[in-house]
mmCIF file of C-alpha atoms and ligand atoms in Angstrom:
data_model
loop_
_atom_site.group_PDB
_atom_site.id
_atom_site.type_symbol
_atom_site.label_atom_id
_atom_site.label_comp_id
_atom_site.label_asym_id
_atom_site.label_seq_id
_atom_site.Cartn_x
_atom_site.Cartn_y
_atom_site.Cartn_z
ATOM 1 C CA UNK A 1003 -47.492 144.248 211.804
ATOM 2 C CA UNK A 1004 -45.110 146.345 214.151
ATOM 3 C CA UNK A 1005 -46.443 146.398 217.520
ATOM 4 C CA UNK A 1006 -44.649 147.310 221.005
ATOM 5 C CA UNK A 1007 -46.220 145.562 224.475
ATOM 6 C CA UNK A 1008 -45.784 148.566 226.641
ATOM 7 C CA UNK A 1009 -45.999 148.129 230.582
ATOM 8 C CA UNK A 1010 -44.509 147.909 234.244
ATOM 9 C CA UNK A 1011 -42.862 144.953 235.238
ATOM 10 C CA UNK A 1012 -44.498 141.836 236.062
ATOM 11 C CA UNK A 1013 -47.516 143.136 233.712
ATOM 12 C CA UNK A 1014 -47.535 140.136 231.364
ATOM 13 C CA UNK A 1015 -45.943 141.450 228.413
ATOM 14 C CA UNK A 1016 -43.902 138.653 228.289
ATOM 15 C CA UNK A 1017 -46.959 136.422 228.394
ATOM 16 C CA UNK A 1018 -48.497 138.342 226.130
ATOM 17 C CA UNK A 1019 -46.184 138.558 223.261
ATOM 18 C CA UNK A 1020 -45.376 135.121 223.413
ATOM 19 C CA UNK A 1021 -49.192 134.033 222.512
ATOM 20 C CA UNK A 1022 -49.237 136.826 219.866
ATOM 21 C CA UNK A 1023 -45.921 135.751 218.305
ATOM 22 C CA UNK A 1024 -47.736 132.087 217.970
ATOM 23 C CA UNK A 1025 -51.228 133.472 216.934
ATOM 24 C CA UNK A 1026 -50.014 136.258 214.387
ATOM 25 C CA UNK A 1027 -46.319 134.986 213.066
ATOM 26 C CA UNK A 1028 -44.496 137.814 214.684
ATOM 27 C CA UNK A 1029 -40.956 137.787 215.931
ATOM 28 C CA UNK A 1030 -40.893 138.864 219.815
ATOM 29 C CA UNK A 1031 -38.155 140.713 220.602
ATOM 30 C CA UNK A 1032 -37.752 141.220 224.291
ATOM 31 C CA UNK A 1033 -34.916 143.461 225.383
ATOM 32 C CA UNK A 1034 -34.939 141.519 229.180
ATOM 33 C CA UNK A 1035 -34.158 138.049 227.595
ATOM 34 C CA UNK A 1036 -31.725 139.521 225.159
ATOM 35 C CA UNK A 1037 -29.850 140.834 228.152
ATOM 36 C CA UNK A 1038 -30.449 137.843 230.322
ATOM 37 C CA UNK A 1039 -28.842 135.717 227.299
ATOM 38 C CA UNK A 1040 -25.632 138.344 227.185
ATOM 39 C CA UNK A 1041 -25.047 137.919 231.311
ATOM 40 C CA UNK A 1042 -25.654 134.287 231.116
ATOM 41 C CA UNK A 1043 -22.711 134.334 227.770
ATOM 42 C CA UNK A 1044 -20.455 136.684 230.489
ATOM 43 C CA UNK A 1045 -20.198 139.092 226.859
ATOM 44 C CA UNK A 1046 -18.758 142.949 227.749
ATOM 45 C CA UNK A 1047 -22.249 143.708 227.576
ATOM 46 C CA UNK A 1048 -23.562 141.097 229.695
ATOM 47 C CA UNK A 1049 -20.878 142.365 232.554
ATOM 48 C CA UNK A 1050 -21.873 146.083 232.127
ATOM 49 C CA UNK A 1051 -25.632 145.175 232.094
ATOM 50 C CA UNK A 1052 -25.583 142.395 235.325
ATOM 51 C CA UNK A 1053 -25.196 144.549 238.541
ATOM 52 C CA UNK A 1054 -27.655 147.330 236.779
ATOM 53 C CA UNK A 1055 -30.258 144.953 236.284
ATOM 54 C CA UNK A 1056 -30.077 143.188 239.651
ATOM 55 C CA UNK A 1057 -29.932 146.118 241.391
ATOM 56 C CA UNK A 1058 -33.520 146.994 239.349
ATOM 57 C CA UNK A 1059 -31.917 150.291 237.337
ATOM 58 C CA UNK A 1060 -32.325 150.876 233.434
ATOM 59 C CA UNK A 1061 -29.696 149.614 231.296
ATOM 60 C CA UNK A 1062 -28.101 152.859 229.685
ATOM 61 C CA UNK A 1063 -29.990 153.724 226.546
ATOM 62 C CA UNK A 1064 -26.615 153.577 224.285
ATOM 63 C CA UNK A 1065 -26.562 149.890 225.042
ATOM 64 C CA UNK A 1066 -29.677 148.981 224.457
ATOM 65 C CA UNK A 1067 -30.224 150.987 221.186
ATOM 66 C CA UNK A 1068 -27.152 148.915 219.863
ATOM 67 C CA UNK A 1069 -27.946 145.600 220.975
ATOM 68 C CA UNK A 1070 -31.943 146.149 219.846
ATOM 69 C CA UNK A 1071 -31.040 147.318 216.258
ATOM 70 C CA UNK A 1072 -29.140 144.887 214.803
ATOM 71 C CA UNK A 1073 -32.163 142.257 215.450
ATOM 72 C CA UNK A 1074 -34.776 144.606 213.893
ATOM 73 C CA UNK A 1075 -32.552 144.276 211.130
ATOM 74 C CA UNK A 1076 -32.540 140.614 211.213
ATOM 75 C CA UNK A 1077 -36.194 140.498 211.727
ATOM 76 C CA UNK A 1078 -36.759 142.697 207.954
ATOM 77 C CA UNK A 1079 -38.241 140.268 206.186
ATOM 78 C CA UNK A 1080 -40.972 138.511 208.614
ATOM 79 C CA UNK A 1081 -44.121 138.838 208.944
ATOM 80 C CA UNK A 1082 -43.558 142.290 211.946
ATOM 81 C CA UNK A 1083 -42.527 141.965 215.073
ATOM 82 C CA UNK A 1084 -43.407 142.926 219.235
ATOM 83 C CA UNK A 1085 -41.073 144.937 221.044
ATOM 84 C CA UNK A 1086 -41.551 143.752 225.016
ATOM 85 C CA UNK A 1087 -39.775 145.375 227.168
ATOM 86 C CA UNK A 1088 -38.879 148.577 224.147
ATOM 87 C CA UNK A 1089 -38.593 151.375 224.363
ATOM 88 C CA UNK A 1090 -38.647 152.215 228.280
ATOM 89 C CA UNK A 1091 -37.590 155.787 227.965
ATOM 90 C CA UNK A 1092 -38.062 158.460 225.801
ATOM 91 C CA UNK A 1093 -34.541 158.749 224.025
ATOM 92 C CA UNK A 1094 -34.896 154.866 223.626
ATOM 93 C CA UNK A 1095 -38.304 156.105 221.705
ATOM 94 C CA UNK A 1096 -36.575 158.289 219.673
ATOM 95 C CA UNK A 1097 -34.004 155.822 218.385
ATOM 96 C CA UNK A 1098 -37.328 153.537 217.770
ATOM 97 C CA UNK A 1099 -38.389 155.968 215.767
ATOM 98 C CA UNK A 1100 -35.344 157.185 213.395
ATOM 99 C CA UNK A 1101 -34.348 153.247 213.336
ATOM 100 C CA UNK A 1102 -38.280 152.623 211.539
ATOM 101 C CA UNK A 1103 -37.896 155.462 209.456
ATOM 102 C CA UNK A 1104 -34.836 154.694 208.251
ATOM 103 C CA UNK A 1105 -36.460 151.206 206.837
ATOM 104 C CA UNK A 1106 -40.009 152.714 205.798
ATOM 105 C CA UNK A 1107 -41.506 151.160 208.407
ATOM 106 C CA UNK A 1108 -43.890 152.294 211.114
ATOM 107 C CA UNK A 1109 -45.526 151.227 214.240
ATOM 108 C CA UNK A 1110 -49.153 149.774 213.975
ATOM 109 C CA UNK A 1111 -49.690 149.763 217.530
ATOM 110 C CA UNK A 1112 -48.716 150.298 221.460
ATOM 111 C CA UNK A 1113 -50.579 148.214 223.413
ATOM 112 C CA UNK A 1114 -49.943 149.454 227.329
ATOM 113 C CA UNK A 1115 -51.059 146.888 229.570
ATOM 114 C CA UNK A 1116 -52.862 148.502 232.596
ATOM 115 C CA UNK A 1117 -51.881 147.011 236.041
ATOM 116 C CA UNK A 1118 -52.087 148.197 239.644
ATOM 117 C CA UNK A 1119 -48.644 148.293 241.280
ATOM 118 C CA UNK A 1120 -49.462 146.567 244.365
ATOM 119 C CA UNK A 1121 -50.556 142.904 241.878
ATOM 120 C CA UNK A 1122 -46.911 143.746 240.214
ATOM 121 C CA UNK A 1123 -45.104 142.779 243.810
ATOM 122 C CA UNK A 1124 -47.118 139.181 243.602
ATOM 123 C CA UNK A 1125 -46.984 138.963 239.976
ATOM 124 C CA UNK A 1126 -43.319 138.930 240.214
ATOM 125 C CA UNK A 1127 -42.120 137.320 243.027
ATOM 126 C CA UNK A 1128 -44.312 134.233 242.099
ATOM 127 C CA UNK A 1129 -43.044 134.182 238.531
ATOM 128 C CA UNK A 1130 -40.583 131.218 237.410
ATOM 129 C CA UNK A 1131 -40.025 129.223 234.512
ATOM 130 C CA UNK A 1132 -38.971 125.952 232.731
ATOM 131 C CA UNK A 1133 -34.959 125.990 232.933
ATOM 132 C CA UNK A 1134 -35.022 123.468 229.968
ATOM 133 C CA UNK A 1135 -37.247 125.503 227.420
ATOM 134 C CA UNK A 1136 -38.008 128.747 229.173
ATOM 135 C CA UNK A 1137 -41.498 128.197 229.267
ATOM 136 C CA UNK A 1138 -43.225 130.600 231.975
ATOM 137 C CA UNK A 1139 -44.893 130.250 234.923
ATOM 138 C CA UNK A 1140 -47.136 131.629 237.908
ATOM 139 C CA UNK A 1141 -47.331 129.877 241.091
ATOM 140 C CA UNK A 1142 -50.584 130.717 241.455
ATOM 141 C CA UNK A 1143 -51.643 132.295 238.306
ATOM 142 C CA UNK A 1144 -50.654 129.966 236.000
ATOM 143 C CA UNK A 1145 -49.268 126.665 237.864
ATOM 144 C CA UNK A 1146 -48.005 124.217 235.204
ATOM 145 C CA UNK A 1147 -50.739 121.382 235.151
ATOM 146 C CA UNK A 1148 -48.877 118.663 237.087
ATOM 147 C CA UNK A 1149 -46.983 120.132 239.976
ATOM 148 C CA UNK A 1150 -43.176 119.895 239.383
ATOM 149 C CA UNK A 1151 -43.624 119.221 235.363
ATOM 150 C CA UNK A 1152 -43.070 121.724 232.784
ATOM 151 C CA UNK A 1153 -46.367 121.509 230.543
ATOM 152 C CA UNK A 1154 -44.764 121.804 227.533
ATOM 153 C CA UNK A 1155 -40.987 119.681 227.693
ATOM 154 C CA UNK A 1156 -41.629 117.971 230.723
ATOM 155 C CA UNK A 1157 -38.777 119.238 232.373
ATOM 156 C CA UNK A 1158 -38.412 119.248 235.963
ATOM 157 C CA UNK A 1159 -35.992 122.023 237.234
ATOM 158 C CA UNK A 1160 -37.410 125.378 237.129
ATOM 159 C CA UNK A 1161 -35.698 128.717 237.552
ATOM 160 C CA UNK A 1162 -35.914 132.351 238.957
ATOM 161 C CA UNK A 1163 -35.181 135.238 237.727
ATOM 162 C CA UNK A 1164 -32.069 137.300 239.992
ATOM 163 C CA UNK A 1165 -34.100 140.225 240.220
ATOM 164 C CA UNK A 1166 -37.651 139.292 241.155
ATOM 165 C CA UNK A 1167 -37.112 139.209 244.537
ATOM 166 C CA UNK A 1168 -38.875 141.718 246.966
ATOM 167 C CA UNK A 1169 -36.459 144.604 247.351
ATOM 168 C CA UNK A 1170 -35.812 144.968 243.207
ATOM 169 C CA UNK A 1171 -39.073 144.799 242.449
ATOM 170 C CA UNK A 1172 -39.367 148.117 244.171
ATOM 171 C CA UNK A 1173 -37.041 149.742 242.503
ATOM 172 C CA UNK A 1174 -37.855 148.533 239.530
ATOM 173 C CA UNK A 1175 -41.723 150.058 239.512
ATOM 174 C CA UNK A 1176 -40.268 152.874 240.578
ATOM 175 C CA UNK A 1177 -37.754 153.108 237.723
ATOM 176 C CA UNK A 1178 -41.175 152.491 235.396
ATOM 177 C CA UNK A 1179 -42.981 155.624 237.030
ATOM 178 C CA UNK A 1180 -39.900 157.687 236.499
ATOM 179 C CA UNK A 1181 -38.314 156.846 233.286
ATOM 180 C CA UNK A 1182 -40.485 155.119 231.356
ATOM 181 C CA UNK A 1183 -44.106 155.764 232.361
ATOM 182 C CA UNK A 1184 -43.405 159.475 230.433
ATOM 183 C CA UNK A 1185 -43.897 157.433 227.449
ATOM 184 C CA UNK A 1186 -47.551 157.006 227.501
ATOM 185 C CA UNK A 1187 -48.090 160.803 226.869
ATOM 186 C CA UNK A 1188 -45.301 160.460 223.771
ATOM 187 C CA UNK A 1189 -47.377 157.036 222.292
ATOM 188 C CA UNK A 1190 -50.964 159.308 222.990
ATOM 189 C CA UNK A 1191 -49.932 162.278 221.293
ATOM 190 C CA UNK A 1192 -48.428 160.045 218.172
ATOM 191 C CA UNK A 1193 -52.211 158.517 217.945
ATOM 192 C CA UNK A 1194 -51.366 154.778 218.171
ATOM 193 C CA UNK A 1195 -51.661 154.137 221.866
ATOM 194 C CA UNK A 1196 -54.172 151.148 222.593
ATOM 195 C CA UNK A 1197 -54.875 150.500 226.876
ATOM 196 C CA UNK A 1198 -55.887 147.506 228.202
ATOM 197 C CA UNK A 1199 -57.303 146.071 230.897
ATOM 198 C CA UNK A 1200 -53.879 144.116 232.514
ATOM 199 C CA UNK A 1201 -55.479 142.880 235.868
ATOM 200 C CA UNK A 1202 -58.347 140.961 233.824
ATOM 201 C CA UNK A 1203 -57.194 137.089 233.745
ATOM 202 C CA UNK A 1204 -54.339 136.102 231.024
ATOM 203 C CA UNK A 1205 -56.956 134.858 228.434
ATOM 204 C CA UNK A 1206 -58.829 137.884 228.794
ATOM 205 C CA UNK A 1207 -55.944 139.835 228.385
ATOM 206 C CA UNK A 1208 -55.434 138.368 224.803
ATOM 207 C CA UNK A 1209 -58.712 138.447 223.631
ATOM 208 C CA UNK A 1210 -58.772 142.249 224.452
ATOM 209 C CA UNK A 1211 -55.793 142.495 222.498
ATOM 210 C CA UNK A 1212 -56.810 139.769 219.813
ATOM 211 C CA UNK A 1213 -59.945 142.240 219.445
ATOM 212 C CA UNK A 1214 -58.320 145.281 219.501
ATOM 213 C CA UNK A 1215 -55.881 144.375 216.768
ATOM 214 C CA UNK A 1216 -58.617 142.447 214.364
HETATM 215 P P1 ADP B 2797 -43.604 140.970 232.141
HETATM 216 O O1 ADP B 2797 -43.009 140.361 230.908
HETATM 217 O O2 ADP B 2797 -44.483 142.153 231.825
HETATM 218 O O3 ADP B 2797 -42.608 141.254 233.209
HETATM 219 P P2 ADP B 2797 -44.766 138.281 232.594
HETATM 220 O O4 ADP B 2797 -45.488 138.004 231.315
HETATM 221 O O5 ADP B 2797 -43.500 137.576 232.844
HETATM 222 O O6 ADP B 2797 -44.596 139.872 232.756
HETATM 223 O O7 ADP B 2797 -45.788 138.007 233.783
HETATM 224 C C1 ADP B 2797 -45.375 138.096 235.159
HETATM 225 C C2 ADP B 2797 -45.956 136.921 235.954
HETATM 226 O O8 ADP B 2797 -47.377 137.089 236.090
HETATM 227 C C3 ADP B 2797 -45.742 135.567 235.284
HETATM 228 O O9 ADP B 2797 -45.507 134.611 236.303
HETATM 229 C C4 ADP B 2797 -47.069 135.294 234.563
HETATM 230 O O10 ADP B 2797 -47.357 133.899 234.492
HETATM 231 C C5 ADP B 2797 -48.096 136.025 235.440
HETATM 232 N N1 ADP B 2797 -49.145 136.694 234.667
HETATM 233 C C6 ADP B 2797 -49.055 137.264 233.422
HETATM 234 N N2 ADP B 2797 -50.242 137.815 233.054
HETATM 235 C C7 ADP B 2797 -51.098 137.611 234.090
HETATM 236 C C8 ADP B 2797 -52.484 137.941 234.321
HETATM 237 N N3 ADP B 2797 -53.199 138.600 233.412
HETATM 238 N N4 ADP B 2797 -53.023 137.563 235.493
HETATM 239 C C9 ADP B 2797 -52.286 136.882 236.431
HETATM 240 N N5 ADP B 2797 -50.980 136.548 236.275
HETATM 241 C C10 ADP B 2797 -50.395 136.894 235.130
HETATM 242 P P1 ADP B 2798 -39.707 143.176 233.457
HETATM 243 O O1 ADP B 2798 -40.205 141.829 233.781
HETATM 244 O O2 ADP B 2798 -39.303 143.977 234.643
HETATM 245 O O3 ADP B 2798 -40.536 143.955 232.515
HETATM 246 P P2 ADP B 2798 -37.450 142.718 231.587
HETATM 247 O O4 ADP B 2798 -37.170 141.285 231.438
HETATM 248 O O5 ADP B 2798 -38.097 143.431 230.458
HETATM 249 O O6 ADP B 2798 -38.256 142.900 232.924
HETATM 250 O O7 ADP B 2798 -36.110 143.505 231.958
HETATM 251 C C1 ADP B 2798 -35.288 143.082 233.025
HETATM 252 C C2 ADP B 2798 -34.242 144.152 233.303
HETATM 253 O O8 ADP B 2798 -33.428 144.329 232.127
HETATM 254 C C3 ADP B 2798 -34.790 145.552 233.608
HETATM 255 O O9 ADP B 2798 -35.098 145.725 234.970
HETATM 256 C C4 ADP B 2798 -33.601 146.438 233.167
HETATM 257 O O10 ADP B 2798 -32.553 146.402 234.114
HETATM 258 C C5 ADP B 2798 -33.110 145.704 231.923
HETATM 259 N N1 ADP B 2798 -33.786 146.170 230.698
HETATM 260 C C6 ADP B 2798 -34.605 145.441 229.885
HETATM 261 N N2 ADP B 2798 -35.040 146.181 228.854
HETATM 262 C C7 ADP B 2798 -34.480 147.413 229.007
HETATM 263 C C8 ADP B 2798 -34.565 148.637 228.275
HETATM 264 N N3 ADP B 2798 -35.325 148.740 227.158
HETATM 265 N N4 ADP B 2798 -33.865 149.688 228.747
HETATM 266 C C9 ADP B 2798 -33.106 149.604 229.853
HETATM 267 N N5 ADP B 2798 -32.987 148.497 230.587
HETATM 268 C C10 ADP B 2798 -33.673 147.398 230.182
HETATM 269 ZN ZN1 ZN B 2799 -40.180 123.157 229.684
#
């Protein structure tokens, strides 16, 4: 199964995939942590993509067709996988598109998760997670059980992300509107668009999708 998790920042895509890649054997493939991983490395790329992406700005599409393709080729062979975070603007749909046809493959589904901008600002600026295994966090959406204790390692240092503070979080839903909400209309008209309801709580959210896919 080849599905894409299609939504603004902060709209639990993330989240999402992560439970789907568990419950369904996909590989998630999440263009944000790829780049996070290439800034932490301090690669070329990681240097060209840093001040863009703390500054809440689109990497340029070139980049990130590149640095996507070469692990949808190292994905052939599993069971699918879920784009988060891909495509975000229509040429970066495009290249989605040539890249599957080139391998016979096509996409089963867009799920858009639908979210009020206004819960994106508190979504995001209470977001952190596990620095040991990356596991994610709310701090009041989804506290870890015993306060200061990763659930799942027991780790107790936790981190932020550099850009979900305040000010980038603006510019960053307003990069989403602009660049990358277009893409709804392309996913309609191509018949495989699937909306839900984003605001419902995070369970709810994947047995909508759970449903939806079954
Ligand atoms: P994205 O990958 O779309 O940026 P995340 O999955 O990282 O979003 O979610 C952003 C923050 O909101 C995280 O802290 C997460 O725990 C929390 N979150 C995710 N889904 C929901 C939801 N349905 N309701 C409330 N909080 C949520
Ligand atoms: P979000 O939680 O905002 O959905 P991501 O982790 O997906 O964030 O992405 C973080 C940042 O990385 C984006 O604000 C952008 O600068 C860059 N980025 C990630 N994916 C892409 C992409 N497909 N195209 C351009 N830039 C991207
Ligand atoms: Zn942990």
């Amino acid at each position: 199964m080849y599905l894409v998790l299609f939504g603004p920042p902060g709209a639990g895509k993330g989240t999402q995939a992560k439970r789907l890649e568990a419950a369904c054997h996909l590989v998630q493939l999440s263009t944000g942590d790829m780049l996070r991983a290439e800034v932490a490395s301090g690669s070329a790329l990681g240097i060209k993509a840093k001040d863009i992406m703390e500054a809440g700005k689109l990497v340029p599409d070139e980049l990130i067709v590149d640095m996507i393709s070469s692990r949808i080729d190292d994905a052939e062979g599993e069971a699918g996988f879920i784009l988060d975070g891909f495509p975000r603007t229509i040429p970066q749909a495009r290249a989605l598109d040539a890249m599957l046809d080139g391998k016979g493959l096509k996409l089963d589904r867009v799920i858009e998760l639908r979210v009020d901008d206004e819960a994106m600002v508190e979504r995001i600026t209470g977001r952190f997670s596990c620095a040991s295994c990356g596991a994610n966090y709310h701090q009041k959406f989804n506290p870890t059980k015993v306060a200061g204790l990763c659930d799942a390692c027991g780790g107790d240092r936790f981190d932020r992300r550099a850009d979900d503070t305040m000010e980038t979080v603006r510019a960053r839903l307003k990069a989403y509107h602009d660049q990358t909400a277009p893409l709804i209309s392309y996913f309609e008209k191509k018949g495989n668009l699937l909306s839900v309801d984003g605001m419902a709580a995070i369970d709810d959210v994947t047995r909508q999708i759970r449903e939806a896919l079954d």
